[in-house]
mmCIF file of C-alpha atoms in Angstrom:
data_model
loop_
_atom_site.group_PDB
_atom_site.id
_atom_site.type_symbol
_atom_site.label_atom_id
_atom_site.label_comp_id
_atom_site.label_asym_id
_atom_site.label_seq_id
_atom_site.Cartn_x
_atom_site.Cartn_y
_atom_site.Cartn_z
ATOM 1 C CA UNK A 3 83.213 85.057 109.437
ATOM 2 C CA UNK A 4 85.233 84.727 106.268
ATOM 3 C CA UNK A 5 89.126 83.946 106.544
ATOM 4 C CA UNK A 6 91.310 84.544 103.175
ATOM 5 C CA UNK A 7 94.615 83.360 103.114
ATOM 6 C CA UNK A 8 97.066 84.141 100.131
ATOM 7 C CA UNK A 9 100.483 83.086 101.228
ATOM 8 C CA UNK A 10 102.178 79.467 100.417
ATOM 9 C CA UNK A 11 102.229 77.367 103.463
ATOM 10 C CA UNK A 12 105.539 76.589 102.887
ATOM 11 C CA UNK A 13 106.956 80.193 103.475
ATOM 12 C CA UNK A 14 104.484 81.662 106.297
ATOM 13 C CA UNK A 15 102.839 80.935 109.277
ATOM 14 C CA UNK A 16 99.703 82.754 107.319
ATOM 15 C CA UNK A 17 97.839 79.319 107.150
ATOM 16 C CA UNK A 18 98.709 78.298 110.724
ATOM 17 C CA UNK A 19 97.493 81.508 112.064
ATOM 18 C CA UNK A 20 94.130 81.666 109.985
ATOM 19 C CA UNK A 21 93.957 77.793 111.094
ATOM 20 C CA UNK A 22 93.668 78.653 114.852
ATOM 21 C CA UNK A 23 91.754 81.655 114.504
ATOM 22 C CA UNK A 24 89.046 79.874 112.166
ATOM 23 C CA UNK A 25 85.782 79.037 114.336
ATOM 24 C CA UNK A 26 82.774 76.479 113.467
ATOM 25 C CA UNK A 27 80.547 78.943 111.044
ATOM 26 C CA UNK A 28 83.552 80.737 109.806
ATOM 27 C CA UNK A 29 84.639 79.609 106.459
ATOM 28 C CA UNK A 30 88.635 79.687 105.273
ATOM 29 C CA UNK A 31 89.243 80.803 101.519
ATOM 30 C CA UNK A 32 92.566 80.445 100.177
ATOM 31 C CA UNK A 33 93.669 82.604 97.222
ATOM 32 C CA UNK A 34 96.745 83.711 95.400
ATOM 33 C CA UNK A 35 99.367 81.984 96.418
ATOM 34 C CA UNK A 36 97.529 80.378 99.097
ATOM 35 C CA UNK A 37 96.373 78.021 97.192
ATOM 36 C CA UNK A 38 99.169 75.885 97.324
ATOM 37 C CA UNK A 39 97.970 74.051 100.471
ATOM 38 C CA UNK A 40 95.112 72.295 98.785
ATOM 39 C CA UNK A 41 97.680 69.899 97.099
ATOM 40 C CA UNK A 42 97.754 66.007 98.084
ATOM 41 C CA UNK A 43 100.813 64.877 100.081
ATOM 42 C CA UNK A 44 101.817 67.992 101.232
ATOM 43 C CA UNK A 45 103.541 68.712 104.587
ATOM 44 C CA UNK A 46 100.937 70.431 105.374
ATOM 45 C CA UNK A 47 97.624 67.912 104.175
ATOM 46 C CA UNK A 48 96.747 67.107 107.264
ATOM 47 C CA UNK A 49 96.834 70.181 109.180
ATOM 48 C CA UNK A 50 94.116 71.077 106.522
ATOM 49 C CA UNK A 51 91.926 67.318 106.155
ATOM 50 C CA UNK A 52 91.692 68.232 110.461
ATOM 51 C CA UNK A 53 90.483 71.739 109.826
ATOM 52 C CA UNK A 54 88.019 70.107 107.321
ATOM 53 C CA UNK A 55 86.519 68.797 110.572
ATOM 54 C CA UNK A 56 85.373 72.134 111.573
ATOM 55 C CA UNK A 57 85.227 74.648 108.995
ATOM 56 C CA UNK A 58 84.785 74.119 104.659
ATOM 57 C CA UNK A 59 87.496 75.205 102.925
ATOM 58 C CA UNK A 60 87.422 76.604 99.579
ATOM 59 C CA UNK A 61 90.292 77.711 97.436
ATOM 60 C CA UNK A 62 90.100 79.955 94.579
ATOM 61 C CA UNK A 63 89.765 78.195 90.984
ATOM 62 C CA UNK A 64 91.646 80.763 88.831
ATOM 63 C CA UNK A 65 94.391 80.849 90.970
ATOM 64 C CA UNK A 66 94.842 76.803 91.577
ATOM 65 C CA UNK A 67 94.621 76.419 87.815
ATOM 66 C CA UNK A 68 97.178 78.837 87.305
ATOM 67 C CA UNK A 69 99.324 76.814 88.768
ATOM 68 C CA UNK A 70 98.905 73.855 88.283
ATOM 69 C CA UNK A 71 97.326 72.187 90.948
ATOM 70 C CA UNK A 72 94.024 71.291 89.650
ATOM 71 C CA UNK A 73 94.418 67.445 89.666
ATOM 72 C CA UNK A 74 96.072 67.700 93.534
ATOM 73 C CA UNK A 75 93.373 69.072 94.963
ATOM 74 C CA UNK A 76 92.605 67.404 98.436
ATOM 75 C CA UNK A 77 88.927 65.406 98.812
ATOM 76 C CA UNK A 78 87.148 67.906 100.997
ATOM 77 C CA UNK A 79 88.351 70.705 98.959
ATOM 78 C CA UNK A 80 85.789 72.890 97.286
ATOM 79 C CA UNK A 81 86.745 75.109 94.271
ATOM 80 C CA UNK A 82 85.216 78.400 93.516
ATOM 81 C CA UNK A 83 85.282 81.161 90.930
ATOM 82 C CA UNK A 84 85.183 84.625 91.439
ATOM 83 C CA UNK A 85 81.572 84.919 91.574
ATOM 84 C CA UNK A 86 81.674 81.892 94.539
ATOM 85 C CA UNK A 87 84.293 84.320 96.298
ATOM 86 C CA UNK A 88 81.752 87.335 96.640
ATOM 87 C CA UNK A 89 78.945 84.847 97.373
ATOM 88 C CA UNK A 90 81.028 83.599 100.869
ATOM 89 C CA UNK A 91 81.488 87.446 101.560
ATOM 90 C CA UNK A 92 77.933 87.851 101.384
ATOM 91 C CA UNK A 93 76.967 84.773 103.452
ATOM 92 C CA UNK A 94 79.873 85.324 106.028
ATOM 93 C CA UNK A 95 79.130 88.777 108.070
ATOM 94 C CA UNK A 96 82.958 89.703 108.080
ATOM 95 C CA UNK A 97 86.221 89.398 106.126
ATOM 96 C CA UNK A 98 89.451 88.882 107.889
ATOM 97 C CA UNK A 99 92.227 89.025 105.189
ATOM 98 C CA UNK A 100 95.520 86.868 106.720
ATOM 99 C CA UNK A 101 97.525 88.931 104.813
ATOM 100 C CA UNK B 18 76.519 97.253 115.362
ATOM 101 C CA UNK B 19 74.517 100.212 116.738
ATOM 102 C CA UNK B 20 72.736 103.414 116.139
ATOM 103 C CA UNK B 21 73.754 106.101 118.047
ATOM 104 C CA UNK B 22 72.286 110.078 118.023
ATOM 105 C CA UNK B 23 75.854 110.797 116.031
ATOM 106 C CA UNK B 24 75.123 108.126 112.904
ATOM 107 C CA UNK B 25 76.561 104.829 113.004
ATOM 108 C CA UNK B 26 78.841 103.183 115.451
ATOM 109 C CA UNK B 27 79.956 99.870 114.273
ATOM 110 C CA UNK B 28 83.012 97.456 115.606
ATOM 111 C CA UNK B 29 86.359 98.184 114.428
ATOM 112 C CA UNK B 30 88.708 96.000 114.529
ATOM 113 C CA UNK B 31 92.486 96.788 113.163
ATOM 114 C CA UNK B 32 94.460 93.193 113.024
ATOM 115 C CA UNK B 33 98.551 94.089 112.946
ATOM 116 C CA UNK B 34 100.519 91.151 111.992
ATOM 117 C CA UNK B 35 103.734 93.010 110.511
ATOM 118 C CA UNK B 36 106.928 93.891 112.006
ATOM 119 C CA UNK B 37 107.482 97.581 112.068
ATOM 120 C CA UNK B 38 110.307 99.001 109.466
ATOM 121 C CA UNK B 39 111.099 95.965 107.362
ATOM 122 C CA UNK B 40 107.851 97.074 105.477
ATOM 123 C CA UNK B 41 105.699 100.098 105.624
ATOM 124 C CA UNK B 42 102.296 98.579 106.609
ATOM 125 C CA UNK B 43 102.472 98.786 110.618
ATOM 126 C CA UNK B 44 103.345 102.399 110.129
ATOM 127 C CA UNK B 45 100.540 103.127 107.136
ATOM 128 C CA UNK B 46 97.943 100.916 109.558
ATOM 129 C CA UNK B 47 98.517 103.660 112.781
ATOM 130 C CA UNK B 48 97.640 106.324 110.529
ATOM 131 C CA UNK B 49 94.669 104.837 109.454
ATOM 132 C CA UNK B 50 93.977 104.140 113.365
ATOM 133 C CA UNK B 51 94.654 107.935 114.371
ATOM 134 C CA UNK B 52 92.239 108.739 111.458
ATOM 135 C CA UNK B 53 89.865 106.663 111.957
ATOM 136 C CA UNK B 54 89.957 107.777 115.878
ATOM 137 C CA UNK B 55 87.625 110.992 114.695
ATOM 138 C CA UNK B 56 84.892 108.760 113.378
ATOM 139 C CA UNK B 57 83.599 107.584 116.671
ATOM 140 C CA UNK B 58 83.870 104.226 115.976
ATOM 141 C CA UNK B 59 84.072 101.057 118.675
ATOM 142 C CA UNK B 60 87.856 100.030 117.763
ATOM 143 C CA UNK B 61 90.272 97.833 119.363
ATOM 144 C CA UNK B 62 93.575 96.970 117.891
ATOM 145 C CA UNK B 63 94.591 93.228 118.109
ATOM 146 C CA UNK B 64 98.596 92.544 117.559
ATOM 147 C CA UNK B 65 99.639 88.943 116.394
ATOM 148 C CA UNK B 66 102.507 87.115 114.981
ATOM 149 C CA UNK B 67 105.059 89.273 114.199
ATOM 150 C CA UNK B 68 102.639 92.571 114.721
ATOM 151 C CA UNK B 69 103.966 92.342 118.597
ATOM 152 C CA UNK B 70 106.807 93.410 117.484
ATOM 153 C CA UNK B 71 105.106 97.275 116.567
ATOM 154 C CA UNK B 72 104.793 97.575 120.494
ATOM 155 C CA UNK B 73 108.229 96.366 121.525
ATOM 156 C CA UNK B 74 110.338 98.656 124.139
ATOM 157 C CA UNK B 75 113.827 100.176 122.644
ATOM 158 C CA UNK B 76 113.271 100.612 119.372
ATOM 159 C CA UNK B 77 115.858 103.188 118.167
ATOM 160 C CA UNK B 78 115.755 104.071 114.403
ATOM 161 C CA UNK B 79 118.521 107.080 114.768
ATOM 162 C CA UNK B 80 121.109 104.951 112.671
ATOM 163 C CA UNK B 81 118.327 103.651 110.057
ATOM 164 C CA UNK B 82 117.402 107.015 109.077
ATOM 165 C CA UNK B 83 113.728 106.772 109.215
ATOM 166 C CA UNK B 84 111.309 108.031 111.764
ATOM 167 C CA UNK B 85 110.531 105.818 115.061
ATOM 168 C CA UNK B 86 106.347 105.586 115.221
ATOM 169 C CA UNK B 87 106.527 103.467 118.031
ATOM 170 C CA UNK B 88 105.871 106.514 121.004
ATOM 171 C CA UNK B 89 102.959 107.267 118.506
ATOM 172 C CA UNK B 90 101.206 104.463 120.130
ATOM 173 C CA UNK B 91 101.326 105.745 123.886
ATOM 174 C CA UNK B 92 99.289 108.726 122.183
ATOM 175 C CA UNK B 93 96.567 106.261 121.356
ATOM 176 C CA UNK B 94 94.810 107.013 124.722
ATOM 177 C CA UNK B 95 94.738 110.851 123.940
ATOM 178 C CA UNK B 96 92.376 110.048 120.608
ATOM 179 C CA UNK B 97 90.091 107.158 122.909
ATOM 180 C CA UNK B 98 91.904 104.226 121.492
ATOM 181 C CA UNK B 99 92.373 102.155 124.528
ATOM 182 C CA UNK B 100 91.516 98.708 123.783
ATOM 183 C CA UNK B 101 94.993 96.868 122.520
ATOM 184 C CA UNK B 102 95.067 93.577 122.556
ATOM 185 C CA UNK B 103 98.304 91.255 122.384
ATOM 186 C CA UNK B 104 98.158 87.739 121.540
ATOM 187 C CA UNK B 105 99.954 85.377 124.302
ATOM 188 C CA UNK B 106 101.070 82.852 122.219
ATOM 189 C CA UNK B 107 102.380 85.084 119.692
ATOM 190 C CA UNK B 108 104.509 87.204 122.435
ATOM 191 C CA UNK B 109 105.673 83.553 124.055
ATOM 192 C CA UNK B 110 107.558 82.416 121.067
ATOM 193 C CA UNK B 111 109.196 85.817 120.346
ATOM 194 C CA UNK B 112 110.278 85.501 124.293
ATOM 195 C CA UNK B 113 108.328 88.549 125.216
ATOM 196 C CA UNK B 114 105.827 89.603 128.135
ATOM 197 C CA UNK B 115 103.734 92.378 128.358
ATOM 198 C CA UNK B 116 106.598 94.452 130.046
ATOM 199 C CA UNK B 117 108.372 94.586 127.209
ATOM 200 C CA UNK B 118 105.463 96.731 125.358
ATOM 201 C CA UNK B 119 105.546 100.426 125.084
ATOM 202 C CA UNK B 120 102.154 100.766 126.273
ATOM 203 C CA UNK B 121 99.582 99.250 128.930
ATOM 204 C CA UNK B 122 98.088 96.307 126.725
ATOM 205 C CA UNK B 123 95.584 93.494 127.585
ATOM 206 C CA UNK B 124 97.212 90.102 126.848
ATOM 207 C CA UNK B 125 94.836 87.397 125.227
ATOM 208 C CA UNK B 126 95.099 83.977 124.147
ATOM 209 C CA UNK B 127 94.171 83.042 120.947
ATOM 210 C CA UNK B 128 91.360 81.323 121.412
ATOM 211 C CA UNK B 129 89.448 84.301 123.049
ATOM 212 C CA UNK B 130 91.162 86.527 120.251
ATOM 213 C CA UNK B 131 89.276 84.466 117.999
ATOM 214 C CA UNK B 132 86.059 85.045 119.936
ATOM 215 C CA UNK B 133 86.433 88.721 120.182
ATOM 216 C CA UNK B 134 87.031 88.958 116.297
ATOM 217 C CA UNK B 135 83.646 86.979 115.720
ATOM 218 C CA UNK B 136 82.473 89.639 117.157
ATOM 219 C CA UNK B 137 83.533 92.304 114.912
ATOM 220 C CA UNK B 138 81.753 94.584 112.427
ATOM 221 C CA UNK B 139 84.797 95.445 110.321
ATOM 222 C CA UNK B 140 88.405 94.146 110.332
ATOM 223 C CA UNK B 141 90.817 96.128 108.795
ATOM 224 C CA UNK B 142 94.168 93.868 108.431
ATOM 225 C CA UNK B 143 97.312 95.203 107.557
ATOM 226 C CA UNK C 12 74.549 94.133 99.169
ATOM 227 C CA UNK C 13 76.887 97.007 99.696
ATOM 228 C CA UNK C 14 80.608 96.193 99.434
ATOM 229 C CA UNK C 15 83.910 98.687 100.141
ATOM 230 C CA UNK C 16 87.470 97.133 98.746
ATOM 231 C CA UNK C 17 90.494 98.011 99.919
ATOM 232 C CA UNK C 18 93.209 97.634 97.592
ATOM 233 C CA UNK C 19 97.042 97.779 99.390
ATOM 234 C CA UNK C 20 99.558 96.225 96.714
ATOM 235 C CA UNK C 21 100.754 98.073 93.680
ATOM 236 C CA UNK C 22 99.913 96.497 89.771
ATOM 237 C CA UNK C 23 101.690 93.717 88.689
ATOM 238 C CA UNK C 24 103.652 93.336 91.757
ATOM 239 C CA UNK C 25 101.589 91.667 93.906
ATOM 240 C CA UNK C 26 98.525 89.324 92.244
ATOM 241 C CA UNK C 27 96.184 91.693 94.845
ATOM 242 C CA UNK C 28 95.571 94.332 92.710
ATOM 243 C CA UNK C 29 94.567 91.550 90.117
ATOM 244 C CA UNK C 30 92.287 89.741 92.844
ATOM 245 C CA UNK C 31 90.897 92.798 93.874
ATOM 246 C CA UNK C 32 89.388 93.899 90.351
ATOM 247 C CA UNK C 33 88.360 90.298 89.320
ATOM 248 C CA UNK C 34 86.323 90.285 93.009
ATOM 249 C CA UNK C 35 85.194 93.620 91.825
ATOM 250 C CA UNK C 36 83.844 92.593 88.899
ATOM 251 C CA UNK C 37 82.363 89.917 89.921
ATOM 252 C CA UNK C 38 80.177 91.372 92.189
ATOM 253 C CA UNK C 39 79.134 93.893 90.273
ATOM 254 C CA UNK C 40 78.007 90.951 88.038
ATOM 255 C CA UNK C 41 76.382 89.277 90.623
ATOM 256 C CA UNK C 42 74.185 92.782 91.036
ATOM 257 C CA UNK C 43 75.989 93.845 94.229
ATOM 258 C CA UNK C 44 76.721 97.352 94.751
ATOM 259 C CA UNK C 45 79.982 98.859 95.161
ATOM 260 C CA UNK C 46 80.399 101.360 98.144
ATOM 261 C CA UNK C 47 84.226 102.491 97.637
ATOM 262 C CA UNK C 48 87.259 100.967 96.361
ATOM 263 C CA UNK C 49 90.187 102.571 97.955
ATOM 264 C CA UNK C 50 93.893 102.380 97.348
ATOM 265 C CA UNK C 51 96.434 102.281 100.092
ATOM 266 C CA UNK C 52 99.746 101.700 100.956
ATOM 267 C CA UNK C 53 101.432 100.834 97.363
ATOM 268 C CA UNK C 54 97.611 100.317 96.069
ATOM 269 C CA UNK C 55 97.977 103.869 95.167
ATOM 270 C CA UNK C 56 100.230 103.122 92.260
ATOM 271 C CA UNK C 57 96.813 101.446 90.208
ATOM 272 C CA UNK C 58 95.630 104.628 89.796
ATOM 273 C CA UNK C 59 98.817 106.275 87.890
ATOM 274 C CA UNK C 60 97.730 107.059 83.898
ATOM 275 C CA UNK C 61 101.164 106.454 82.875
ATOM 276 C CA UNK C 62 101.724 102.787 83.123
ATOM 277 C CA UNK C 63 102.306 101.404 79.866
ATOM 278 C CA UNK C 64 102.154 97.653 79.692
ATOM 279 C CA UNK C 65 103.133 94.989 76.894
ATOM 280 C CA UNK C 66 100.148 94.913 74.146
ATOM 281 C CA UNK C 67 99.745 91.315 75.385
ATOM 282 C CA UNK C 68 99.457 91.798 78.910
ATOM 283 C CA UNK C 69 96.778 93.455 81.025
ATOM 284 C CA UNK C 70 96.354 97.161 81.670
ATOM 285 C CA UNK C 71 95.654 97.475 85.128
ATOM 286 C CA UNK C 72 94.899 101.035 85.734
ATOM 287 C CA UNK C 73 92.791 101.363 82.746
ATOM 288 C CA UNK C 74 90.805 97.990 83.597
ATOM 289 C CA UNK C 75 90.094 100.132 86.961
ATOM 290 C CA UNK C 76 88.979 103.094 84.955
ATOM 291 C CA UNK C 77 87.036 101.255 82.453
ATOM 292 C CA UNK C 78 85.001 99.194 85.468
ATOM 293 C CA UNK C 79 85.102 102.639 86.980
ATOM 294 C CA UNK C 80 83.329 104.375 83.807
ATOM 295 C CA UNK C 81 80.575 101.651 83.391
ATOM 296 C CA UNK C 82 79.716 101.016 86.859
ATOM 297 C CA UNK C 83 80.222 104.809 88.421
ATOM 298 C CA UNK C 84 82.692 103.711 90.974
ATOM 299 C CA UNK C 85 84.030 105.678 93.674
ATOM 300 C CA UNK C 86 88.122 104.970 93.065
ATOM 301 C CA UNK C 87 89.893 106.827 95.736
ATOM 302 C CA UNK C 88 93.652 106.745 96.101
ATOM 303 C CA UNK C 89 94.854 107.491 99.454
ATOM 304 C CA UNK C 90 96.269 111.182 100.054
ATOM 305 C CA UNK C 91 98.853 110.657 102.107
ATOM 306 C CA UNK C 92 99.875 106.993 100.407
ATOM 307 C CA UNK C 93 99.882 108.889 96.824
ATOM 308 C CA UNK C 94 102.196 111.933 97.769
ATOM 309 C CA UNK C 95 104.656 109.223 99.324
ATOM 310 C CA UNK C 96 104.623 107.569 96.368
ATOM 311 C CA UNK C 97 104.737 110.480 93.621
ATOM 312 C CA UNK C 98 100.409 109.470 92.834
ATOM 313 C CA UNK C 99 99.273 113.087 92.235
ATOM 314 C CA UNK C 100 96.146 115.201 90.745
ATOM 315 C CA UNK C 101 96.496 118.586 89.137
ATOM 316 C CA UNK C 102 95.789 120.158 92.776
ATOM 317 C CA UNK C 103 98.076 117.906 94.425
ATOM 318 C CA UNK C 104 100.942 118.603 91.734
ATOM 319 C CA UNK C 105 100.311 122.366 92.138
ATOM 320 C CA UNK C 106 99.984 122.279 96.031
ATOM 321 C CA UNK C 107 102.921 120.438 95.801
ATOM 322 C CA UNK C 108 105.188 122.489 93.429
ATOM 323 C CA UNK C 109 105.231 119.502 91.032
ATOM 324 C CA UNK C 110 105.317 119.847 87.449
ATOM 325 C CA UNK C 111 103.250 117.018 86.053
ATOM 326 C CA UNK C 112 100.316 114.823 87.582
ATOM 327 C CA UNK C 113 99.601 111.288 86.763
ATOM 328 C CA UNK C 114 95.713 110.519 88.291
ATOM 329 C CA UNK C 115 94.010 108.075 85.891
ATOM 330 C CA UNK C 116 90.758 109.143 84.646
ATOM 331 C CA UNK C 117 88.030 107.842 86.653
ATOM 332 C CA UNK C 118 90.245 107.814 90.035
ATOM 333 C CA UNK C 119 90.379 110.603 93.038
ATOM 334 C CA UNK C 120 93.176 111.246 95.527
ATOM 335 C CA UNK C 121 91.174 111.492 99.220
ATOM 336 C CA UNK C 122 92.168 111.038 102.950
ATOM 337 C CA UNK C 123 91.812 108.326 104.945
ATOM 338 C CA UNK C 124 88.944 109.328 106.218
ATOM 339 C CA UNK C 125 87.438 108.053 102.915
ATOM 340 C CA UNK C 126 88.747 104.159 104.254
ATOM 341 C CA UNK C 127 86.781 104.496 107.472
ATOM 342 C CA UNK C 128 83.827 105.510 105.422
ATOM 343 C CA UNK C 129 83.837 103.313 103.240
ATOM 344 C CA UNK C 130 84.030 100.605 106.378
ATOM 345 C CA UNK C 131 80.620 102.252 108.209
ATOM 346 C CA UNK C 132 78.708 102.467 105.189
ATOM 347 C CA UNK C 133 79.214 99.152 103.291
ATOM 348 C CA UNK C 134 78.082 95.721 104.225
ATOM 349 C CA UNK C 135 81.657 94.636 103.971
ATOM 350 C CA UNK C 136 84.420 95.437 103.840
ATOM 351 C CA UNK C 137 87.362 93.237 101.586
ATOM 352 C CA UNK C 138 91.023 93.729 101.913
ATOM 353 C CA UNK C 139 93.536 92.796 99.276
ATOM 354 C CA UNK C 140 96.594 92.604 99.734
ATOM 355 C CA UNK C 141 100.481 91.348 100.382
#
């Protein structure tokens, strides 16, 4: 399954919770303001370099450009567009939206 | 997912994360449950972080002027909506146990929370 | 493949009614089909016709309708969620004693029963939202 996250790190347990929940073949997708965990150096970095070990994690290019975090972006990391977004919910048989 | 003589009958899964009455979602998601009740569907209703909180005991809204949906969940079993599952780590750090829910629920740990929504056709989060 | 959206923050509020149209879109780009995409909660306020943004920024509601126009898509704006929220069709505002309606072209006001649908029938199912 597909996980979407799209609250900062840094002001919910969102992550966390999507973090636990996310099994090997799932794939996590942060968005909106989700996107804020990618960054280098973070608090948070190496809660998501672990999850790396298990599951890809993408983050959502229009919204890490918007702010600013393009040149933070963790190795590991991969970026997609909008189009990339509806290709995981094709490949991924659900969507659970960590609202 | 599977075909019954009635149409389809797929996994539904409603995920409740949100406290009840500091926004409107837990009380919009139960009326999508009690709704959704007439379709026939295979649901199950999972409550984590602070969606625990939707089933807690003594909730009195008299002085907050605005209506108290929690009894609306021991009416659940009247529309075949029996499966409710509560997340043990998320009712551990609020210091709760399943007594302290308004209705008969089936306490899970996350990890086989996780399973169970693998398994899903549909989640519905609110 | 067959998608349903469910949309559940009002426009330029929350960045989920923005995610949800540019997801939307891009499926429909991608040839996808689009099942349903139903408003809920404060969702409902994408489909009122009188929001009237800055020239310079976006117009929400009538991004929905044009999408809605090219594409014939099913926009459905939750009942019970619009008349909560003062969303209402010329029915609605007559059922309901009001004196004005606000529906967007290109959007209906349904039940939930429309969200359920709209969860059997499509392949997925994608919630936005706060």
């Amino acid at each position: 399954m597909l996980h979407t996250v799209n609250k900062s790190p840094f002001d919910h347990n969102t992550l966390e919770t999507c973090l636990k929940y996310a099994k090997p073949g799932s794939a996590v997708l942060l968005i909106e303001d989700g996107v804020y965990a990618v960054a280098k150096g973070t608090a948070v970095s190496k809660q998501l370099q672990d999850a790396l070990k298990t599951v890809p994690i993408y983050a959502l290019k229009p919204d890490v450009e918007a702010r600013g975090m393009q040149n933070r972006v963790l190795d590991g990391v991969k970026l997609v567009d909008y189009g990339g977004f509806v290709d995981l919910v094709a490949e991924h048989n659900t969507v659970q939206s960590w609202l | 997912m599977s075909e019954m003589e009635g149409g389809i009958v797929k996994k539904f899964l409603y995920v409740n994360r949100k406290a009840p009455y500091g926004t409107v979602y837990a009380q919009e998601s139960l009326e999508v449950v009690l709704i959704g009740a007439a379709f026939e569907q295979d649901v199950s209703l999972a409550f984590i972080d602070d969606g625990v909180y939707q089933l807690a005991k003594g909730q009195d809204t008299k002085a907050l002027g605005v209506k108290n949906f929690s009894p609306t969940y021991r009416a659940l079993e009247d529309y075949d909506v029996t499966k409710l599952f509560v997340e043990k780590e998320s009712l551990e750090v609020r210091g709760l146990s399943a007594d302290d829910m308004v209705v008969p629920v089936t306490i899970m740990g996350a990890q086989e929370m996780a399973e169970y929504m693998n398994g899903q056709d549909v989640i519905l989060s609110f | 493949m067959k998608f349903s959206i469910l949309v559940n923050e009002g426009p330029y509020t929350h960045e989920a009614a923005d995610t949800a149209y540019q997801f939307t879109k891009a499926a429909l780009d991608k040839g996808h089909e689009i099942f349903r995409v139903f408003f809920y909660h404060d969702g409902v306020n994408n489909g009122t016709r009188l929001t009237t943004p800055p020239q310079d920024d976006r117009n929400i509601v009538k991004r929905w309708t044009e999408l809605g126009e090219k594409h014939k898509l099913d926009l459905v704006v939750c009942v019970a969620a619009a008349q909560r929220r003062g969303i209402a069709d010329a029915d609605e505002a007559k059922r309901n004693g009001k004196d004005a309606d606000n529906i967007a072209p290109g959007f209906r006001i349904s039940g939930l029963g429309q969200l359920i649908e709209a969860g059997i029938q499509a392949d997925r199912l994608v919630t936005f939202g706060d």
